[in-house]
């Protein structure tokens, strides 16, 4: 699985003008299921994100995890993270999981993140969404498992 995480002071996702998910201080997690991914990879990614030490401790060093800070996550599915841009000008997405498999792994990932003790809200799988955020730092990290 692949994720782009951003440390945020706030983030929200809207569909048709209605806020369907939001978070205060914590993470915006854009996540993509890739061909060959399975629930074990979703579990591994969730554990990595929950434990990743990218929040500042009292002396200003990035030394705390999302669990340590009690922050929350907004998890948004984004198959475009699978974009292959090596040739031509139009990205290909053939390395993304099928929509049914992607939805299942997205839901499994979100459940695994909650199981790690992280409160999280979500976007709407497959919908056209508008995502807004205030990146904190900025801290943006790409993860592949």
Short mmCIF file of C-alpha atoms in Angstrom, two decimals:
data_model
loop_
_atom_site.label_atom_id
_atom_site.label_comp_id
_atom_site.label_asym_id
_atom_site.label_seq_id
_atom_site.Cartn_x
_atom_site.Cartn_y
_atom_site.Cartn_z
CA UNK A 1 0.00 0.00 0.00
CA UNK A 2 1.03 3.55 -0.55
CA UNK A 3 0.31 6.65 1.51
CA UNK A 4 1.13 10.31 1.46
CA UNK A 5 0.86 11.71 4.96
CA UNK A 6 0.80 15.33 5.93
CA UNK A 7 1.10 16.69 9.44
CA UNK A 8 -1.75 19.17 9.79
CA UNK A 9 -3.23 21.59 12.25
CA UNK A 10 -6.58 20.93 10.57
CA UNK A 11 -7.98 19.18 7.51
CA UNK A 12 -11.41 18.46 6.09
CA UNK A 13 -12.99 16.72 3.16
CA UNK A 14 -16.24 17.82 1.55
CA UNK A 15 -18.58 16.17 -0.94
CA UNK A 16 -21.23 18.26 -2.67
CA UNK A 17 -20.50 21.15 -0.29
CA UNK A 18 -21.00 19.07 2.87
CA UNK A 19 -18.15 18.32 5.29
CA UNK A 20 -18.02 14.53 5.64
CA UNK A 21 -14.76 14.18 7.57
CA UNK A 22 -12.34 16.39 9.44
CA UNK A 23 -9.49 16.40 11.89
CA UNK A 24 -7.85 18.88 14.20
CA UNK A 25 -4.13 18.55 14.94
CA UNK A 26 -2.89 15.26 13.50
CA UNK A 27 -2.51 13.76 10.05
CA UNK A 28 -4.12 13.87 6.65
CA UNK A 29 -3.52 10.41 5.17
CA UNK A 30 -4.00 9.98 1.43
CA UNK A 31 -3.95 6.24 0.82
CA UNK A 32 -3.87 3.98 -2.25
CA UNK A 33 -4.19 0.22 -2.50
CA UNK A 34 -1.86 -1.20 -5.14
CA UNK A 35 -2.03 -4.43 -7.14
CA UNK A 36 -0.95 -7.33 -4.93
CA UNK A 37 -1.71 -5.58 -1.65
CA UNK A 38 -3.45 -7.53 1.10
CA UNK A 39 -4.81 -6.90 4.61
CA UNK A 40 -1.38 -7.63 6.13
CA UNK A 41 0.11 -4.70 4.21
CA UNK A 42 -2.77 -2.47 5.34
CA UNK A 43 -2.05 -3.49 8.95
CA UNK A 44 1.67 -2.77 8.51
CA UNK A 45 0.99 0.67 7.00
CA UNK A 46 -1.45 1.56 9.79
CA UNK A 47 1.06 0.54 12.48
CA UNK A 48 3.83 2.51 10.77
CA UNK A 49 1.70 5.66 10.57
CA UNK A 50 0.47 5.38 14.16
CA UNK A 51 4.04 5.05 15.46
CA UNK A 52 5.88 7.42 13.10
CA UNK A 53 7.64 10.03 15.23
CA UNK A 54 6.98 13.25 13.32
CA UNK A 55 5.44 15.47 16.00
CA UNK A 56 7.45 17.84 18.14
CA UNK A 57 8.30 17.04 21.75
CA UNK A 58 8.54 19.80 24.39
CA UNK A 59 12.02 20.81 23.20
CA UNK A 60 10.95 21.06 19.54
CA UNK A 61 12.45 17.81 18.26
CA UNK A 62 10.35 15.53 16.02
CA UNK A 63 10.17 12.74 18.54
CA UNK A 64 6.48 12.00 19.17
CA UNK A 65 4.02 9.81 17.30
CA UNK A 66 0.38 10.44 16.52
CA UNK A 67 -0.51 8.07 19.37
CA UNK A 68 1.80 9.97 21.74
CA UNK A 69 0.13 13.30 20.96
CA UNK A 70 -3.44 12.00 21.01
CA UNK A 71 -3.95 13.51 17.56
CA UNK A 72 -6.38 12.16 15.00
CA UNK A 73 -6.29 11.33 11.30
CA UNK A 74 -8.38 12.11 8.27
CA UNK A 75 -8.02 9.20 5.84
CA UNK A 76 -8.86 9.81 2.18
CA UNK A 77 -8.68 7.23 -0.60
CA UNK A 78 -6.63 8.42 -3.56
CA UNK A 79 -5.97 5.98 -6.38
CA UNK A 80 -3.98 8.66 -8.24
CA UNK A 81 -1.05 7.90 -5.92
CA UNK A 82 -0.55 4.90 -8.22
CA UNK A 83 0.16 7.21 -11.18
CA UNK A 84 2.83 6.01 -13.59
CA UNK A 85 4.29 9.00 -15.41
CA UNK A 86 7.39 7.38 -16.90
CA UNK A 87 6.23 7.74 -20.50
CA UNK A 88 4.05 10.22 -22.27
CA UNK A 89 2.04 13.00 -20.71
CA UNK A 90 -0.98 11.08 -19.50
CA UNK A 91 -0.50 9.14 -16.25
CA UNK A 92 -1.40 5.47 -16.15
CA UNK A 93 -3.08 3.86 -13.16
CA UNK A 94 -2.77 0.16 -13.98
CA UNK A 95 -0.78 -0.50 -10.80
CA UNK A 96 -3.71 0.55 -8.58
CA UNK A 97 -5.90 -2.17 -7.11
CA UNK A 98 -9.33 -2.69 -8.66
CA UNK A 99 -12.09 -0.49 -7.20
CA UNK A 100 -13.63 -3.37 -5.21
CA UNK A 101 -10.29 -4.51 -3.83
CA UNK A 102 -9.24 -0.90 -3.21
CA UNK A 103 -12.41 -0.19 -1.21
CA UNK A 104 -11.94 -3.33 0.89
CA UNK A 105 -8.31 -2.50 1.68
CA UNK A 106 -9.12 1.16 2.36
CA UNK A 107 -11.77 0.11 4.88
CA UNK A 108 -9.41 -2.47 6.40
CA UNK A 109 -6.65 0.15 6.68
CA UNK A 110 -8.97 2.60 8.43
CA UNK A 111 -10.04 -0.11 10.88
CA UNK A 112 -6.40 -1.05 11.49
CA UNK A 113 -5.51 2.57 12.21
CA UNK A 114 -8.34 2.75 14.74
CA UNK A 115 -7.12 -0.53 16.24
CA UNK A 116 -3.73 1.19 16.71
CA UNK A 117 -5.52 3.70 18.96
CA UNK A 118 -5.85 6.51 16.43
CA UNK A 119 -9.18 8.31 16.13
CA UNK A 120 -9.93 8.81 12.48
CA UNK A 121 -12.51 10.10 10.07
CA UNK A 122 -12.70 9.34 6.38
CA UNK A 123 -13.56 10.67 2.99
CA UNK A 124 -16.05 8.88 0.72
CA UNK A 125 -14.45 6.13 -1.35
CA UNK A 126 -14.84 6.73 -5.08
CA UNK A 127 -16.46 10.15 -4.71
CA UNK A 128 -15.28 13.45 -6.13
CA UNK A 129 -14.00 15.14 -2.97
CA UNK A 130 -12.54 18.49 -2.07
CA UNK A 131 -9.79 18.24 0.51
CA UNK A 132 -8.51 21.25 2.40
CA UNK A 133 -5.72 21.33 4.94
CA UNK A 134 -3.29 23.47 6.84
CA UNK A 135 0.03 21.66 6.58
CA UNK A 136 2.01 21.96 9.80
CA UNK A 137 5.75 22.37 9.34
CA UNK A 138 5.32 21.63 6.50
CA UNK A 139 5.80 17.91 7.08
CA UNK A 140 4.85 15.64 4.17
CA UNK A 141 6.05 12.01 3.95
CA UNK A 142 5.61 9.32 1.30
CA UNK A 143 5.25 5.74 2.57
CA UNK A 144 5.26 2.46 0.64
CA UNK A 145 4.87 -0.93 2.31
#
